[in-house]
mmCIF file of C-alpha atoms and ligand atoms in Angstrom:
data_model
loop_
_atom_site.group_PDB
_atom_site.id
_atom_site.type_symbol
_atom_site.label_atom_id
_atom_site.label_comp_id
_atom_site.label_asym_id
_atom_site.label_seq_id
_atom_site.Cartn_x
_atom_site.Cartn_y
_atom_site.Cartn_z
ATOM 1 C CA MET A 7 27.723 -75.688 -19.731
ATOM 2 C CA VAL A 8 28.148 -74.880 -23.400
ATOM 3 C CA GLY A 9 28.489 -78.581 -24.118
ATOM 4 C CA SER A 10 25.266 -79.488 -22.364
ATOM 5 C CA THR A 11 23.344 -76.691 -24.092
ATOM 6 C CA HIS A 12 24.612 -78.011 -27.413
ATOM 7 C CA SER A 13 23.655 -81.566 -26.638
ATOM 8 C CA LEU A 14 20.154 -80.486 -25.626
ATOM 9 C CA ARG A 15 19.763 -78.517 -28.834
ATOM 10 C CA GLY A 16 20.922 -81.576 -30.742
ATOM 11 C CA ILE A 17 18.170 -83.634 -29.145
ATOM 12 C CA GLY A 18 15.644 -80.926 -29.922
ATOM 13 C CA MET A 19 16.570 -80.964 -33.571
ATOM 14 C CA THR A 20 16.522 -84.692 -34.107
ATOM 15 C CA SER A 21 13.421 -85.025 -31.988
ATOM 16 C CA ALA A 22 11.193 -82.925 -34.252
ATOM 17 C CA ARG A 23 11.711 -85.384 -37.086
ATOM 18 C CA THR A 24 11.821 -88.537 -35.003
ATOM 19 C CA ARG A 25 8.712 -87.474 -33.073
ATOM 20 C CA GLU A 26 6.757 -87.160 -36.322
ATOM 21 C CA ARG A 27 7.971 -90.590 -37.381
ATOM 22 C CA LEU A 28 6.774 -91.969 -34.057
ATOM 23 C CA ILE A 29 3.352 -90.326 -34.436
ATOM 24 C CA GLU A 30 2.998 -91.792 -37.926
ATOM 25 C CA ARG A 31 3.856 -95.248 -36.613
ATOM 26 C CA LEU A 32 1.355 -94.997 -33.761
ATOM 27 C CA SER A 33 -1.405 -93.811 -36.040
ATOM 28 C CA ASN A 34 -0.676 -96.684 -38.467
ATOM 29 C CA HIS A 35 -1.012 -99.080 -35.536
ATOM 30 C CA GLY A 36 -4.471 -97.966 -34.463
ATOM 31 C CA ILE A 37 -4.009 -94.875 -32.305
ATOM 32 C CA SER A 38 -6.744 -92.802 -33.880
ATOM 33 C CA ASP A 39 -7.522 -90.122 -31.311
ATOM 34 C CA PRO A 40 -5.831 -86.881 -32.475
ATOM 35 C CA GLU A 41 -5.484 -85.477 -28.935
ATOM 36 C CA VAL A 42 -3.738 -88.624 -27.734
ATOM 37 C CA LEU A 43 -1.335 -88.416 -30.687
ATOM 38 C CA ASP A 44 -0.779 -84.755 -29.880
ATOM 39 C CA ARG A 45 0.138 -85.563 -26.304
ATOM 40 C CA ILE A 46 2.709 -88.118 -27.451
ATOM 41 C CA ARG A 47 4.066 -85.494 -29.842
ATOM 42 C CA ASN A 48 4.361 -82.828 -27.140
ATOM 43 C CA VAL A 49 5.350 -84.565 -23.916
ATOM 44 C CA PRO A 50 9.185 -84.420 -23.860
ATOM 45 C CA ARG A 51 9.966 -88.129 -23.381
ATOM 46 C CA HIS A 52 13.715 -87.423 -23.499
ATOM 47 C CA LEU A 53 13.402 -85.645 -20.132
ATOM 48 C CA PHE A 54 12.025 -88.793 -18.451
ATOM 49 C CA ILE A 55 15.045 -90.992 -19.144
ATOM 50 C CA ASP A 56 18.766 -90.981 -18.551
ATOM 51 C CA GLU A 57 20.665 -88.511 -20.733
ATOM 52 C CA ALA A 58 22.743 -91.344 -22.175
ATOM 53 C CA LEU A 59 19.570 -92.824 -23.715
ATOM 54 C CA ALA A 60 18.004 -89.514 -24.766
ATOM 55 C CA SER A 61 18.784 -89.999 -28.456
ATOM 56 C CA ARG A 62 16.473 -93.061 -28.373
ATOM 57 C CA ALA A 63 13.632 -91.291 -26.578
ATOM 58 C CA TYR A 64 11.348 -91.131 -29.627
ATOM 59 C CA GLU A 65 11.823 -94.705 -30.730
ATOM 60 C CA ASP A 66 8.786 -96.864 -30.155
ATOM 61 C CA SER A 67 10.432 -99.017 -27.515
ATOM 62 C CA SER A 68 10.568 -99.392 -23.767
ATOM 63 C CA LEU A 69 13.853 -98.286 -22.177
ATOM 64 C CA PRO A 70 15.480 -98.923 -18.795
ATOM 65 C CA ILE A 71 14.867 -96.323 -16.050
ATOM 66 C CA GLY A 72 16.929 -98.009 -13.298
ATOM 67 C CA LYS A 73 15.979 -100.336 -10.414
ATOM 68 C CA GLY A 74 15.192 -103.013 -13.001
ATOM 69 C CA GLN A 75 12.178 -101.015 -14.276
ATOM 70 C CA THR A 76 11.353 -99.572 -17.682
ATOM 71 C CA ILE A 77 9.615 -96.582 -19.221
ATOM 72 C CA SER A 78 6.711 -98.020 -21.227
ATOM 73 C CA GLN A 79 6.745 -98.140 -25.013
ATOM 74 C CA PRO A 80 5.029 -95.032 -26.495
ATOM 75 C CA PHE A 81 2.549 -97.207 -28.428
ATOM 76 C CA VAL A 82 1.437 -98.933 -25.237
ATOM 77 C CA VAL A 83 1.155 -95.607 -23.356
ATOM 78 C CA ALA A 84 -0.952 -94.191 -26.194
ATOM 79 C CA LEU A 85 -3.101 -97.328 -26.395
ATOM 80 C CA MET A 86 -3.762 -97.391 -22.642
ATOM 81 C CA THR A 87 -4.579 -93.687 -22.604
ATOM 82 C CA GLN A 88 -6.933 -94.057 -25.552
ATOM 83 C CA ALA A 89 -8.565 -97.137 -24.021
ATOM 84 C CA LEU A 90 -9.212 -95.209 -20.831
ATOM 85 C CA ILE A 91 -10.603 -91.964 -22.251
ATOM 86 C CA VAL A 92 -12.350 -92.903 -25.498
ATOM 87 C CA ARG A 93 -15.787 -94.444 -24.974
ATOM 88 C CA ASP A 94 -17.996 -95.412 -27.917
ATOM 89 C CA GLY A 95 -15.736 -93.428 -30.236
ATOM 90 C CA LYS A 96 -15.957 -90.266 -28.126
ATOM 91 C CA ARG A 97 -13.263 -88.775 -25.932
ATOM 92 C CA ILE A 98 -14.396 -88.046 -22.391
ATOM 93 C CA GLN A 99 -12.825 -85.890 -19.680
ATOM 94 C CA LEU A 100 -12.298 -87.983 -16.566
ATOM 95 C CA GLU A 101 -12.595 -86.596 -13.049
ATOM 96 C CA LYS A 102 -10.457 -88.950 -11.002
ATOM 97 C CA VAL A 103 -7.953 -91.501 -12.236
ATOM 98 C CA LEU A 104 -5.777 -93.873 -10.238
ATOM 99 C CA GLU A 105 -2.464 -94.834 -11.828
ATOM 100 C CA ILE A 106 -0.462 -97.748 -10.441
ATOM 101 C CA GLY A 107 3.247 -97.885 -11.304
ATOM 102 C CA THR A 108 4.329 -94.239 -11.702
ATOM 103 C CA GLY A 109 7.816 -95.328 -12.805
ATOM 104 C CA CYS A 110 9.480 -92.269 -14.326
ATOM 105 C CA GLY A 111 6.122 -90.495 -14.675
ATOM 106 C CA TYR A 112 5.885 -90.505 -18.463
ATOM 107 C CA GLN A 113 2.463 -92.182 -18.636
ATOM 108 C CA THR A 114 1.285 -89.854 -15.855
ATOM 109 C CA ALA A 115 2.332 -86.841 -17.928
ATOM 110 C CA VAL A 116 0.604 -88.117 -21.077
ATOM 111 C CA LEU A 117 -2.593 -88.781 -19.160
ATOM 112 C CA SER A 118 -2.619 -85.571 -17.121
ATOM 113 C CA SER A 119 -4.375 -83.299 -19.607
ATOM 114 C CA PHE A 120 -7.319 -85.693 -20.028
ATOM 115 C CA VAL A 121 -8.034 -85.957 -16.323
ATOM 116 C CA ARG A 122 -8.978 -83.465 -13.643
ATOM 117 C CA ARG A 123 -7.021 -85.249 -10.917
ATOM 118 C CA ILE A 124 -4.553 -88.158 -11.065
ATOM 119 C CA PHE A 125 -3.550 -90.230 -8.060
ATOM 120 C CA SER A 126 -0.355 -92.109 -8.823
ATOM 121 C CA ILE A 127 1.215 -94.887 -6.736
ATOM 122 C CA GLU A 128 4.746 -96.275 -7.070
ATOM 123 C CA ARG A 129 6.127 -99.037 -4.852
ATOM 124 C CA HIS A 130 9.764 -98.059 -5.369
ATOM 125 C CA GLY A 131 10.727 -95.107 -3.143
ATOM 126 C CA GLY A 132 13.542 -93.764 -5.333
ATOM 127 C CA LEU A 133 11.423 -93.808 -8.503
ATOM 128 C CA ALA A 134 8.441 -92.240 -6.701
ATOM 129 C CA LYS A 135 10.611 -89.400 -5.434
ATOM 130 C CA SER A 136 12.263 -88.592 -8.746
ATOM 131 C CA ALA A 137 8.983 -88.828 -10.709
ATOM 132 C CA ARG A 138 7.362 -86.376 -8.297
ATOM 133 C CA ALA A 139 10.277 -83.934 -8.609
ATOM 134 C CA ARG A 140 10.351 -84.233 -12.416
ATOM 135 C CA LEU A 141 6.617 -83.737 -12.924
ATOM 136 C CA ASN A 142 6.526 -80.778 -10.529
ATOM 137 C CA GLU A 143 9.429 -79.187 -12.339
ATOM 138 C CA LEU A 144 7.727 -79.719 -15.709
ATOM 139 C CA GLY A 145 4.633 -77.947 -14.381
ATOM 140 C CA TYR A 146 2.119 -80.785 -13.975
ATOM 141 C CA HIS A 147 -0.003 -79.817 -11.000
ATOM 142 C CA ASN A 148 -3.017 -82.121 -11.012
ATOM 143 C CA ILE A 149 -1.151 -85.167 -9.724
ATOM 144 C CA ARG A 150 -0.950 -86.616 -6.213
ATOM 145 C CA PHE A 151 1.834 -89.093 -5.577
ATOM 146 C CA ARG A 152 2.088 -91.921 -3.120
ATOM 147 C CA HIS A 153 4.939 -94.252 -2.309
ATOM 148 C CA GLY A 154 3.093 -97.479 -1.573
ATOM 149 C CA ASP A 155 1.641 -100.759 -2.752
ATOM 150 C CA GLY A 156 -0.786 -100.201 -5.615
ATOM 151 C CA MET A 157 -2.283 -103.689 -5.187
ATOM 152 C CA LYS A 158 -4.367 -102.085 -2.437
ATOM 153 C CA GLY A 159 -5.524 -99.210 -4.610
ATOM 154 C CA TRP A 160 -6.096 -95.850 -2.873
ATOM 155 C CA PRO A 161 -9.141 -96.468 -0.645
ATOM 156 C CA GLY A 162 -9.314 -92.909 0.740
ATOM 157 C CA GLN A 163 -9.830 -91.484 -2.769
ATOM 158 C CA ALA A 164 -12.009 -94.233 -4.311
ATOM 159 C CA PRO A 165 -14.129 -94.549 -6.341
ATOM 160 C CA PHE A 166 -12.249 -93.687 -9.532
ATOM 161 C CA ASP A 167 -13.668 -93.287 -13.006
ATOM 162 C CA GLY A 168 -10.469 -94.650 -14.455
ATOM 163 C CA ILE A 169 -7.709 -96.933 -13.181
ATOM 164 C CA LEU A 170 -4.591 -97.513 -15.251
ATOM 165 C CA VAL A 171 -2.064 -100.141 -14.186
ATOM 166 C CA ALA A 172 1.496 -100.243 -15.585
ATOM 167 C CA ALA A 173 2.701 -103.511 -14.023
ATOM 168 C CA ALA A 174 1.210 -106.963 -14.563
ATOM 169 C CA PRO A 175 -0.432 -108.990 -11.773
ATOM 170 C CA ALA A 176 -1.136 -112.704 -12.344
ATOM 171 C CA GLU A 177 -4.833 -111.979 -11.923
ATOM 172 C CA ILE A 178 -6.963 -108.861 -11.764
ATOM 173 C CA PRO A 179 -6.995 -107.633 -8.123
ATOM 174 C CA GLN A 180 -10.579 -107.568 -6.829
ATOM 175 C CA ILE A 181 -9.752 -104.461 -4.766
ATOM 176 C CA LEU A 182 -9.203 -102.462 -7.933
ATOM 177 C CA LEU A 183 -12.550 -103.564 -9.370
ATOM 178 C CA ASP A 184 -14.172 -102.529 -6.073
ATOM 179 C CA GLN A 185 -12.603 -99.058 -6.382
ATOM 180 C CA LEU A 186 -14.122 -98.417 -9.841
ATOM 181 C CA ALA A 187 -17.083 -96.045 -9.966
ATOM 182 C CA PRO A 188 -20.132 -97.113 -12.036
ATOM 183 C CA GLY A 189 -19.201 -96.280 -15.620
ATOM 184 C CA GLY A 190 -15.526 -96.434 -14.654
ATOM 185 C CA ARG A 191 -12.905 -98.353 -16.563
ATOM 186 C CA LEU A 192 -9.827 -100.318 -15.518
ATOM 187 C CA VAL A 193 -7.011 -100.801 -18.060
ATOM 188 C CA ILE A 194 -4.523 -103.424 -16.882
ATOM 189 C CA PRO A 195 -1.954 -105.942 -18.184
ATOM 190 C CA VAL A 196 -2.586 -109.423 -16.777
ATOM 191 C CA GLY A 197 -0.509 -112.611 -16.807
ATOM 192 C CA GLY A 198 2.950 -114.017 -16.145
ATOM 193 C CA SER A 199 6.184 -113.254 -18.003
ATOM 194 C CA ALA A 200 5.438 -115.896 -20.680
ATOM 195 C CA SER A 201 2.108 -114.429 -21.758
ATOM 196 C CA GLN A 202 0.356 -111.182 -20.867
ATOM 197 C CA GLN A 203 -2.647 -109.423 -22.259
ATOM 198 C CA LEU A 204 -3.808 -105.865 -21.922
ATOM 199 C CA ILE A 205 -7.385 -105.918 -20.658
ATOM 200 C CA SER A 206 -10.025 -103.251 -20.353
ATOM 201 C CA ILE A 207 -12.824 -103.740 -17.821
ATOM 202 C CA THR A 208 -15.755 -101.360 -17.682
ATOM 203 C CA ARG A 209 -18.103 -101.283 -14.716
ATOM 204 C CA THR A 210 -21.713 -100.828 -15.702
ATOM 205 C CA ASP A 211 -24.588 -100.584 -13.197
ATOM 206 C CA SER A 212 -24.954 -104.349 -13.078
ATOM 207 C CA GLU A 213 -21.773 -106.005 -14.389
ATOM 208 C CA PHE A 214 -18.115 -105.783 -15.414
ATOM 209 C CA VAL A 215 -17.573 -105.848 -19.182
ATOM 210 C CA ARG A 216 -14.217 -107.245 -20.200
ATOM 211 C CA GLU A 217 -12.354 -106.676 -23.457
ATOM 212 C CA VAL A 218 -8.928 -107.990 -24.503
ATOM 213 C CA LEU A 219 -6.918 -105.258 -26.237
ATOM 214 C CA CYS A 220 -3.625 -106.938 -27.241
ATOM 215 C CA ASP A 221 -0.627 -108.986 -26.121
ATOM 216 C CA VAL A 222 1.857 -106.972 -24.062
ATOM 217 C CA SER A 223 4.991 -107.383 -21.981
ATOM 218 C CA PHE A 224 5.077 -105.447 -18.691
ATOM 219 C CA VAL A 225 7.217 -105.800 -15.580
ATOM 220 C CA PRO A 226 5.440 -107.832 -12.881
ATOM 221 C CA MET A 227 3.237 -106.153 -10.296
ATOM 222 C CA LEU A 228 4.882 -106.784 -6.946
ATOM 223 C CA GLY A 229 3.343 -106.545 -3.482
ATOM 224 C CA GLY A 230 4.768 -104.379 -0.695
ATOM 225 C CA THR A 231 7.164 -101.472 -1.192
ATOM 226 C CA GLY A 232 10.792 -101.243 -2.307
HETATM 227 N N1 SAH L 2 4.172 -95.915 -16.556
HETATM 228 C C1 SAH L 2 5.563 -96.034 -16.245
HETATM 229 C C2 SAH L 2 5.987 -97.464 -16.395
HETATM 230 C C3 SAH L 2 6.702 -97.923 -15.204
HETATM 231 S S1 SAH L 2 7.124 -99.642 -15.182
HETATM 232 C C4 SAH L 2 6.361 -95.108 -17.105
HETATM 233 O O1 SAH L 2 5.808 -94.521 -18.044
HETATM 234 O O2 SAH L 2 7.552 -94.949 -16.834
HETATM 235 C C5 SAH L 2 6.040 -100.205 -13.909
HETATM 236 C C6 SAH L 2 6.234 -99.620 -12.546
HETATM 237 O O3 SAH L 2 5.310 -100.275 -11.669
HETATM 238 C C7 SAH L 2 7.611 -99.815 -11.925
HETATM 239 O O4 SAH L 2 8.167 -98.566 -11.614
HETATM 240 C C8 SAH L 2 7.349 -100.652 -10.678
HETATM 241 O O5 SAH L 2 8.186 -100.319 -9.580
HETATM 242 C C9 SAH L 2 5.895 -100.330 -10.386
HETATM 243 N N2 SAH L 2 5.143 -101.307 -9.583
HETATM 244 C C10 SAH L 2 5.180 -102.658 -9.633
HETATM 245 N N3 SAH L 2 4.329 -103.198 -8.718
HETATM 246 C C11 SAH L 2 3.735 -102.144 -8.082
HETATM 247 C C12 SAH L 2 2.778 -102.027 -7.034
HETATM 248 N N4 SAH L 2 2.247 -103.093 -6.429
HETATM 249 N N5 SAH L 2 2.407 -100.792 -6.637
HETATM 250 C C13 SAH L 2 2.930 -99.676 -7.205
HETATM 251 N N6 SAH L 2 3.845 -99.726 -8.210
HETATM 252 C C14 SAH L 2 4.254 -100.939 -8.634
#
């Protein structure tokens, strides 16, 4: 017990410095919203990964979370969050957001304070279960979880004013566009393993406005459940 308390303290101490270094890096790379930076600073990323990797929690890199999946890179989490909630330079509070690819729940946690209700789908049963337990334990209470195939969206809760996808389909699923409310925005990586881009699509009254944000590298979006 004493040993584990010590190791946790150790992480706490290094993390204060390494977290600030991470924030500086993100802000140098275009994350300009102070609240988004604050979330990255305050969400304890070391509690979302295996203890053996905890010392690397505040590096700006993706890390394995088991079942061949990864926790997203902090820069990408920050960028996706910012893309979803900042419109015309102004941060907005979203009512309902659909997240596809809960993974370990880190992106869910970062997003949670900007959104009234999050609906998060994960196709892998084991990951869905542990993310739910972790986020409940950490006190996040505005999230509903589903073990299922996110390619279908969440028809019973649509429309959403934000949809954030953490796994890359070859093409943008029409179902997800259909589940966007007018004014809503979808942030999604698209493409195969050789080349993927992060795309933002905003639904206006009459059209879908598409913007390419940057090149990315996500795990593929798979159909069905695991
Ligand atoms: N945002 C996560 C990143 C998880 S990686 C985090 O911060 O940890 C992407 C996740 O998408 C994986 O857990 C994978 O199992 C899941 N996934 C892939 N295809 C999916 C689908 N069709 N529906 C739901 N989840 C899916």
